[in-house]
């Protein structure tokens, strides 16, 4: 140790802890930096674990981003793996650590302490969750055990409990291993962060790939019968399996912090300020273990994602080094790919806003191609944009499709970070060549459609109020499209005949215009509005109707 140098101890050496250690070294060459991790590795790619199970990343060594040696040689950071921190004595500024190989404990004094212990998979206290063959996925040894179990038991069937990000990534990779997979999910949708109608295309894709979906039903217990597992649901369904993956969420590892008397928030995360400093000025905390501010709702939340953990590690390092840097908060930008479909979201969902009691917002749906329609191979992106009706601020966006999905959500995420409005999206200057996008990119279109709503040029109808007395759905698609499927009770007046036939439409009812995706209905809305009719657009058209119906959101 250099004399007078501060001693910085870091608990947890993966996303948040490792980035804090490396950044701190770049800012402070004098500090003594020591990382403890109870696992055998530091700085490994947790996000790659499902793909190792699926043999997409066949070599386990590829999951190791940096080794203890790398940290020592390049950064002069000491790393102690298989060493668990068991207690924090804040008054004495001292940790008690246990070497797991020998069981011996020792004390480690600190000037600054960074807690980056992550979050643990939730194992509900239900019968059978600890049976052999039931796994959670958090570490490299977990994936080793899962791979070994699949091979040794020639596993053919798996049940994945939980249809969120990690659950669906495991589904995809178990399908890659030729297992027949069933998802058991307590909510009546997969991908809980999405609004149900946006998750519906993901569920459809899973079903199309033969994945069994058992939604709206929770886990009751797991039995071992005749050498195999049977997952029993709360409603009594019995799902046989050779292998069960528990992916029902994670909980901040707050044990050390709680025992040390640090402030813990209502969501179970360690409370930190914008500099990632805890209620003790000598202790910082980062990553899945902390609570952070949701920039859209203003509420404290936990967001177990790698991006925030890495950025928070840098912020804590800056703070320890005496530099001014603040963590802005989170907006839940996330993406998952499963069996060819990509689902991404940023900011608030409609259901999240409703839960938070927000009412001054509106939403629009659109289904543009991921690039110009005239260039071969355009694939639809199903998008939903949620925005403030008070000031036009973009509140959130969700998109599902097979190409170009995450690019659009990333653009909108950036706009949200800068406090952007729907007008900013309409005006955004984005890349365009036929094979990549369109002169009006889906992001522009989302902004333009929302602008039309805010300007009163295209009032939108509430899909969930379909069939309301005093309204009539007018479908402006061609007769063959109408015959192939339409909203119940709709009348068909194709857009090309509307100027000639609009007098046929009743004057005493509000006309709700519908088409395939909302565009022709918009043209019809504008025409009829200028004829003095009371009109609304059914945003997203029949495509959105089908998604809402699949999600059970229509009466
Ligand atoms: P971790 O990375 O979990 O690191 C915490 C470390 O602390 C662990 O190694 C743990 O052993 C150690 N530790 C805990 N307590 C102690 C103690 N008392 N003493 C010593 N060591 C301790 N995020 C994304 O953004 N995108 C993805 O695609 C994605 N995919 C994921 C897939 C999987 C299977 C998993 C498990 C996570 C995924 N994540 C993803 C989440 C992401 O990995 C986490 O948000 C991120 O790793 C959190 O970083 P962290 O430093 O807070 O915690």
XYZ file of C-alpha atoms in Angstrom, residues 2-512:
511
model
C 1.284 3.494 -0.796
C 1.497 5.432 2.448
C -1.491 7.700 3.029
C -3.425 6.084 0.209
C -7.079 5.398 0.862
C -8.226 1.828 1.160
C -11.329 1.178 -0.926
C -13.053 -2.162 -0.472
C -15.651 -3.389 -2.952
C -18.130 -6.173 -2.174
C -19.105 -7.915 -5.418
C -16.901 -7.971 -8.488
C -19.240 -8.254 -11.435
C -21.116 -5.495 -13.288
C -21.281 -2.688 -10.726
C -18.325 -3.662 -8.558
C -15.899 -4.355 -11.393
C -16.720 -1.170 -13.275
C -16.348 0.831 -10.071
C -12.923 -0.734 -9.402
C -11.607 -0.170 -12.929
C -12.931 3.377 -13.137
C -11.601 4.308 -9.720
C -8.128 3.164 -10.725
C -8.281 5.423 -13.782
C -9.190 8.341 -11.538
C -6.933 7.589 -8.592
C -3.596 5.844 -9.058
C -2.828 5.968 -5.340
C -5.868 4.251 -3.832
C -5.597 0.694 -2.626
C -8.537 -1.106 -4.241
C -9.631 -4.556 -3.103
C -12.570 -6.528 -4.520
C -14.236 -9.464 -2.749
C -16.563 -11.889 -4.440
C -17.925 -15.052 -2.927
C -18.146 -16.658 -6.368
C -15.239 -18.191 -8.281
C -15.135 -15.428 -10.909
C -15.335 -11.674 -11.194
C -16.442 -9.636 -14.164
C -18.316 -12.429 -15.905
C -21.117 -11.972 -18.402
C -24.283 -12.810 -16.458
C -26.265 -11.657 -19.484
C -24.586 -14.340 -21.581
C -25.464 -17.216 -19.227
C -28.671 -18.331 -20.994
C -26.772 -18.483 -24.306
C -24.159 -20.751 -22.788
C -26.937 -23.122 -21.714
C -28.197 -23.020 -25.312
C -24.715 -23.657 -26.751
C -24.861 -20.366 -28.648
C -21.803 -19.474 -26.558
C -20.315 -22.975 -26.399
C -17.141 -22.102 -24.518
C -17.611 -21.152 -20.884
C -14.355 -19.188 -20.946
C -15.972 -16.710 -23.344
C -18.208 -15.591 -20.474
C -15.204 -14.298 -18.548
C -14.843 -10.655 -19.461
C -11.853 -10.017 -17.189
C -10.047 -12.259 -14.714
C -8.599 -11.577 -11.289
C -5.179 -11.536 -12.985
C -6.318 -8.892 -15.451
C -7.455 -6.711 -12.568
C -4.181 -7.181 -10.736
C -1.872 -6.706 -13.716
C -3.647 -3.929 -15.597
C -5.283 -2.013 -12.792
C -3.431 -2.954 -9.613
C -6.753 -4.055 -8.118
C -6.559 -6.982 -5.700
C -9.335 -9.499 -6.229
C -10.294 -12.124 -3.660
C -12.704 -14.652 -5.138
C -14.497 -17.310 -3.108
C -14.306 -14.824 -0.276
C -17.566 -13.796 1.307
C -18.027 -10.554 3.165
C -20.056 -11.564 6.198
C -20.279 -8.344 8.220
C -19.739 -4.600 8.030
C -18.698 -2.789 11.182
C -19.425 0.794 10.189
C -18.240 2.337 13.453
C -14.819 0.678 13.150
C -14.872 0.895 9.328
C -14.027 -2.753 9.042
C -15.321 -5.780 7.134
C -15.321 -9.356 8.301
C -14.576 -11.639 5.369
C -14.592 -15.429 5.191
C -12.414 -17.458 2.837
C -14.886 -20.054 1.632
C -12.235 -22.708 0.927
C -10.987 -22.779 4.520
C -13.814 -21.217 6.481
C -11.366 -18.846 8.167
C -12.409 -15.261 8.769
C -10.364 -12.092 8.931
C -10.937 -8.377 9.271
C -10.351 -5.893 6.474
C -10.279 -2.171 7.351
C -11.561 0.407 4.891
C -11.680 4.106 4.292
C -14.360 3.763 1.629
C -16.694 0.816 1.084
C -18.673 0.021 -2.071
C -21.479 -2.507 -1.847
C -22.216 -4.176 -5.194
C -23.720 -7.504 -4.109
C -26.379 -7.641 -6.824
C -29.748 -9.324 -6.519
C -30.615 -12.929 -5.785
C -33.132 -14.980 -7.758
C -36.366 -15.292 -5.819
C -36.960 -18.826 -4.562
C -40.489 -18.825 -3.183
C -40.916 -20.885 -0.006
C -42.945 -23.560 -1.787
C -42.616 -27.328 -1.551
C -40.144 -28.797 -4.017
C -38.275 -25.662 -5.089
C -35.041 -27.160 -3.765
C -35.443 -30.525 -5.484
C -32.604 -31.715 -7.717
C -33.350 -30.554 -11.263
C -34.809 -27.205 -10.152
C -32.470 -24.343 -11.035
C -32.166 -20.583 -10.967
C -29.721 -18.820 -13.301
C -27.332 -16.340 -11.794
C -23.774 -17.626 -11.967
C -21.437 -19.616 -14.183
C -21.645 -22.606 -11.813
C -25.454 -22.446 -12.210
C -25.135 -22.825 -15.981
C -22.590 -25.608 -15.529
C -25.082 -27.484 -13.351
C -27.948 -26.904 -15.811
C -25.887 -28.075 -18.783
C -24.709 -31.119 -16.823
C -28.248 -31.984 -15.779
C -29.564 -31.740 -19.357
C -26.820 -34.051 -20.595
C -26.819 -36.569 -17.748
C -30.583 -36.920 -17.608
C -31.094 -36.637 -21.369
C -33.675 -33.982 -20.506
C -36.509 -33.697 -23.028
C -38.983 -31.431 -21.253
C -38.504 -28.254 -19.267
C -40.815 -25.941 -17.391
C -39.719 -22.345 -17.033
C -41.500 -20.619 -14.161
C -41.702 -16.914 -15.002
C -42.173 -15.318 -18.410
C -39.974 -12.243 -17.950
C -36.650 -11.405 -19.617
C -34.526 -14.148 -18.073
C -37.313 -16.714 -18.312
C -37.818 -16.098 -22.025
C -34.081 -16.103 -22.743
C -33.932 -19.487 -21.042
C -36.926 -20.655 -23.100
C -35.149 -19.751 -26.325
C -31.982 -21.523 -25.287
C -33.716 -24.651 -24.028
C -35.553 -24.792 -27.365
C -32.109 -24.566 -29.011
C -31.223 -27.653 -26.993
C -34.314 -29.400 -28.460
C -36.225 -29.446 -25.208
C -39.998 -29.118 -25.207
C -40.612 -26.067 -23.042
C -43.653 -24.828 -21.134
C -43.811 -21.420 -19.470
C -45.798 -21.052 -16.251
C -46.506 -17.371 -15.574
C -48.687 -15.929 -12.852
C -49.721 -12.879 -14.864
C -51.938 -13.383 -17.866
C -49.170 -12.161 -20.176
C -45.504 -12.832 -20.837
C -43.000 -9.976 -20.507
C -44.540 -8.221 -17.477
C -42.920 -4.808 -18.187
C -44.876 -4.530 -21.460
C -48.527 -3.639 -21.743
C -50.491 -6.836 -22.373
C -51.402 -6.107 -25.993
C -47.720 -5.467 -26.797
C -46.751 -8.771 -25.203
C -49.386 -10.632 -27.246
C -47.200 -10.915 -30.406
C -44.384 -12.354 -28.260
C -46.746 -14.976 -26.850
C -47.982 -15.760 -30.372
C -44.415 -16.274 -31.571
C -43.630 -18.549 -28.632
C -46.741 -20.600 -29.355
C -45.823 -20.766 -33.046
C -42.506 -22.313 -32.016
C -44.308 -24.957 -29.971
C -43.629 -23.410 -26.560
C -46.448 -24.232 -24.148
C -47.857 -21.155 -22.427
C -49.585 -21.574 -19.145
C -50.478 -17.985 -18.265
C -52.524 -16.498 -15.451
C -51.566 -19.287 -13.073
C -48.867 -19.414 -10.414
C -46.540 -22.048 -9.032
C -47.972 -24.056 -6.117
C -45.311 -26.751 -5.678
C -42.934 -29.075 -7.461
C -43.240 -32.828 -6.906
C -40.737 -35.586 -7.600
C -42.658 -38.563 -8.970
C -41.218 -41.693 -10.506
C -37.864 -40.075 -11.143
C -39.230 -36.994 -12.838
C -40.463 -33.591 -11.771
C -44.048 -32.402 -11.909
C -44.735 -28.685 -11.616
C -48.122 -28.199 -9.982
C -49.829 -24.860 -10.509
C -52.101 -22.944 -8.142
C -55.059 -23.940 -10.309
C -54.061 -27.596 -10.163
C -52.448 -28.002 -13.586
C -49.673 -30.615 -13.632
C -46.742 -29.907 -15.927
C -44.233 -32.765 -16.155
C -40.588 -31.825 -16.585
C -37.081 -33.224 -16.546
C -35.804 -29.783 -15.635
C -37.354 -26.699 -14.017
C -35.985 -23.163 -14.275
C -37.151 -20.668 -11.676
C -37.108 -17.206 -13.202
C -39.686 -15.327 -11.180
C -37.609 -12.267 -10.495
C -34.782 -11.123 -8.280
C -34.545 -9.452 -4.906
C -31.828 -6.957 -3.888
C -29.143 -8.613 -1.761
C -29.578 -6.262 1.142
C -28.527 -8.592 3.965
C -25.156 -6.999 4.688
C -26.534 -3.479 4.403
C -29.514 -4.239 6.620
C -27.349 -5.859 9.291
C -25.039 -2.848 9.143
C -27.970 -0.505 9.771
C -27.867 1.236 6.394
C -31.124 2.729 5.185
C -33.186 0.337 3.054
C -36.023 1.560 0.818
C -39.567 0.310 0.458
C -38.619 -1.858 -2.537
C -35.912 -3.604 -0.529
C -33.007 -1.801 -2.192
C -30.220 0.081 -0.422
C -31.047 3.799 -0.346
C -28.462 5.945 -2.159
C -28.181 9.554 -3.249
C -27.296 10.779 -6.755
C -23.631 10.056 -6.042
C -24.506 6.455 -5.075
C -23.650 7.248 -1.481
C -25.657 5.389 1.171
C -26.932 6.740 4.463
C -23.330 6.299 5.698
C -20.948 8.824 4.075
C -18.170 6.232 3.952
C -20.293 3.654 2.133
C -21.475 3.646 -1.473
C -23.756 1.087 -3.132
C -24.437 0.310 -6.791
C -26.223 -2.081 -9.105
C -29.117 -4.447 -8.549
C -28.885 -3.944 -4.793
C -29.902 -0.271 -4.792
C -33.047 1.761 -5.191
C -33.007 4.476 -7.804
C -35.401 7.132 -9.014
C -37.627 6.394 -11.983
C -37.226 9.605 -13.983
C -40.746 9.355 -15.417
C -42.822 8.606 -12.353
C -40.433 10.217 -9.869
C -40.858 7.159 -7.658
C -38.101 5.027 -6.166
C -37.671 1.715 -7.906
C -35.326 -1.226 -8.378
C -34.122 -1.945 -11.893
C -31.901 -5.013 -12.130
C -30.185 -4.290 -15.442
C -26.537 -4.289 -16.447
C -26.442 -0.793 -17.986
C -27.489 1.082 -14.854
C -25.192 -1.127 -12.703
C -22.181 -0.243 -14.874
C -22.974 3.466 -14.959
C -23.585 3.553 -11.225
C -20.187 1.899 -10.695
C -18.592 4.794 -12.570
C -20.578 7.371 -10.603
C -19.523 5.836 -7.275
C -15.894 5.794 -8.433
C -16.131 9.466 -9.387
C -17.660 10.318 -6.040
C -14.933 8.440 -4.139
C -12.323 10.242 -6.232
C -13.893 13.574 -5.329
C -15.336 14.311 -8.763
C -18.766 15.679 -9.470
C -20.899 13.182 -11.321
C -24.519 12.271 -10.696
C -26.630 9.271 -11.567
C -29.642 10.554 -13.472
C -32.096 7.830 -12.499
C -33.561 5.114 -14.641
C -36.237 4.803 -17.270
C -36.258 1.000 -17.708
C -34.906 0.715 -21.229
C -34.738 -2.985 -21.982
C -34.803 -5.487 -24.814
C -35.270 -9.210 -25.163
C -34.969 -11.453 -28.189
C -36.765 -14.761 -28.219
C -37.086 -17.179 -31.119
C -36.838 -14.491 -33.773
C -38.996 -11.827 -32.144
C -37.535 -8.772 -30.425
C -39.449 -6.861 -27.768
C -38.067 -3.604 -26.431
C -39.377 -0.861 -24.225
C -38.348 2.370 -22.582
C -39.976 4.675 -20.087
C -43.414 4.241 -18.632
C -45.953 1.690 -19.781
C -49.635 2.496 -19.865
C -50.313 0.149 -16.966
C -47.402 1.649 -15.005
C -48.805 5.151 -15.435
C -52.266 4.010 -14.395
C -50.777 2.322 -11.328
C -48.985 5.589 -10.488
C -52.283 7.478 -10.813
C -51.200 9.458 -13.888
C -54.159 10.398 -16.100
C -52.914 13.171 -18.407
C -51.505 10.896 -21.068
C -52.537 9.433 -24.396
C -51.259 6.552 -26.474
C -50.992 5.760 -30.157
C -50.281 2.521 -31.971
C -48.542 2.084 -35.297
C -47.240 -0.822 -37.337
C -44.714 0.542 -39.843
C -42.243 -1.540 -41.799
C -38.716 -1.617 -40.422
C -37.555 -0.112 -43.710
C -39.126 1.319 -46.859
C -41.940 -0.908 -48.089
C -40.695 -0.852 -51.671
C -37.380 -2.407 -50.703
C -37.706 -6.206 -50.380
C -38.019 -7.751 -46.950
C -39.690 -5.014 -44.897
C -40.910 -6.487 -41.606
C -43.545 -4.815 -39.426
C -42.658 -3.193 -36.136
C -45.594 -3.026 -33.746
C -45.159 0.181 -31.755
C -46.940 1.951 -28.951
C -46.051 5.482 -27.899
C -47.272 6.951 -24.628
C -47.070 10.731 -24.184
C -48.231 13.523 -21.939
C -51.344 15.377 -23.078
C -50.275 18.305 -20.897
C -46.957 19.130 -22.562
C -46.388 16.501 -25.266
C -43.476 14.948 -23.393
C -42.675 11.403 -24.448
C -43.390 9.119 -21.498
C -42.700 5.701 -22.910
C -42.551 3.445 -25.933
C -42.773 -0.257 -26.627
C -42.023 -2.109 -29.838
C -42.178 -5.700 -31.019
C -41.019 -7.157 -34.310
C -38.261 -9.089 -35.965
C -36.018 -6.299 -37.305
C -35.079 -2.755 -36.312
C -37.010 -2.825 -33.048
C -34.302 -1.932 -30.541
C -32.942 0.820 -32.807
C -36.251 2.690 -32.630
C -36.593 2.198 -28.898
C -33.016 3.399 -28.355
C -33.768 6.619 -30.252
C -36.916 7.214 -28.233
C -35.041 6.355 -25.010
C -32.527 9.079 -25.814
C -35.307 11.554 -26.523
C -36.863 10.714 -23.148
C -33.522 11.295 -21.395
C -33.384 14.776 -22.877
C -36.981 15.487 -21.889
C -38.073 15.257 -25.530
C -41.608 15.738 -26.790
C -43.579 14.088 -29.564
C -42.591 17.080 -31.713
C -38.935 16.149 -31.186
C -39.671 12.644 -32.414
C -41.527 14.004 -35.444
C -38.543 16.215 -36.271
C -35.744 13.760 -35.437
C -33.279 13.493 -38.306
C -32.438 9.804 -38.588
C -30.559 7.568 -41.013
C -32.382 6.672 -44.180
C -31.513 4.482 -47.114
C -34.078 1.972 -48.382
C -32.531 -1.080 -46.756
C -32.341 0.595 -43.325
C -35.331 2.819 -42.796
C -37.804 5.132 -44.416
C -37.859 8.818 -45.235
C -40.373 8.972 -42.431
C -38.752 6.637 -39.953
C -41.054 4.736 -37.563
C -39.791 7.100 -34.846
C -40.848 10.127 -36.920
C -44.199 8.513 -37.658
C -44.839 7.834 -33.980
C -44.146 11.504 -33.233
C -46.284 12.739 -36.139
C -49.241 10.582 -35.172
C -49.009 11.771 -31.575
C -48.747 15.377 -32.791
C -51.964 14.893 -34.750
C -53.675 13.699 -31.604
C -52.405 16.628 -29.538
C -53.387 19.129 -32.232
C -56.931 17.715 -32.279
C -56.517 16.720 -35.928
C -56.932 13.057 -35.131
C -58.793 12.368 -31.912
C -58.307 8.744 -30.921
C -61.013 6.424 -29.683
C -60.522 4.256 -26.642
C -60.336 0.676 -27.881
C -61.600 -0.557 -24.557
C -64.848 1.332 -25.086
C -65.689 -0.400 -28.350
C -69.441 -0.847 -28.779
C -70.295 2.204 -26.682
C -73.797 3.531 -27.509
C -73.773 6.501 -29.875
C -70.729 5.283 -31.805
C -70.306 3.457 -35.097
C -67.124 1.773 -36.312
C -66.507 2.590 -39.970
C -63.942 0.314 -41.587
C -62.354 2.015 -44.588
C -60.420 -0.989 -45.934
C -61.253 -2.769 -49.162
C -64.184 -5.230 -49.069
C -61.906 -8.291 -49.316
C -59.901 -7.121 -46.280
C -63.111 -6.402 -44.394
C -64.498 -9.841 -45.260
C -61.338 -11.494 -43.915
C -62.007 -10.070 -40.440
C -63.279 -6.884 -38.846
C -64.332 -5.290 -35.590
C -67.816 -6.539 -34.611
C -70.559 -4.109 -35.639
C -68.379 -2.236 -38.137
C -69.723 -1.007 -41.472
C -67.475 -1.025 -44.522
C -66.978 2.085 -46.634
C -63.637 1.816 -48.483
C -61.529 4.963 -48.374
C -61.697 5.286 -52.172
C -65.524 5.489 -52.019
C -65.768 7.683 -48.926
C -66.039 11.070 -50.654
C -68.941 9.721 -52.731
C -70.705 7.797 -49.984
C -70.117 9.644 -46.717
C -73.716 10.862 -46.615
C -74.714 7.254 -45.929
C -73.056 7.504 -42.528
C -75.344 8.496 -39.648
C -74.982 12.053 -38.347
C -76.201 11.249 -34.853
C -73.329 8.900 -34.009
C -69.635 9.464 -33.442
C -67.770 7.693 -36.229
C -64.822 5.545 -35.137
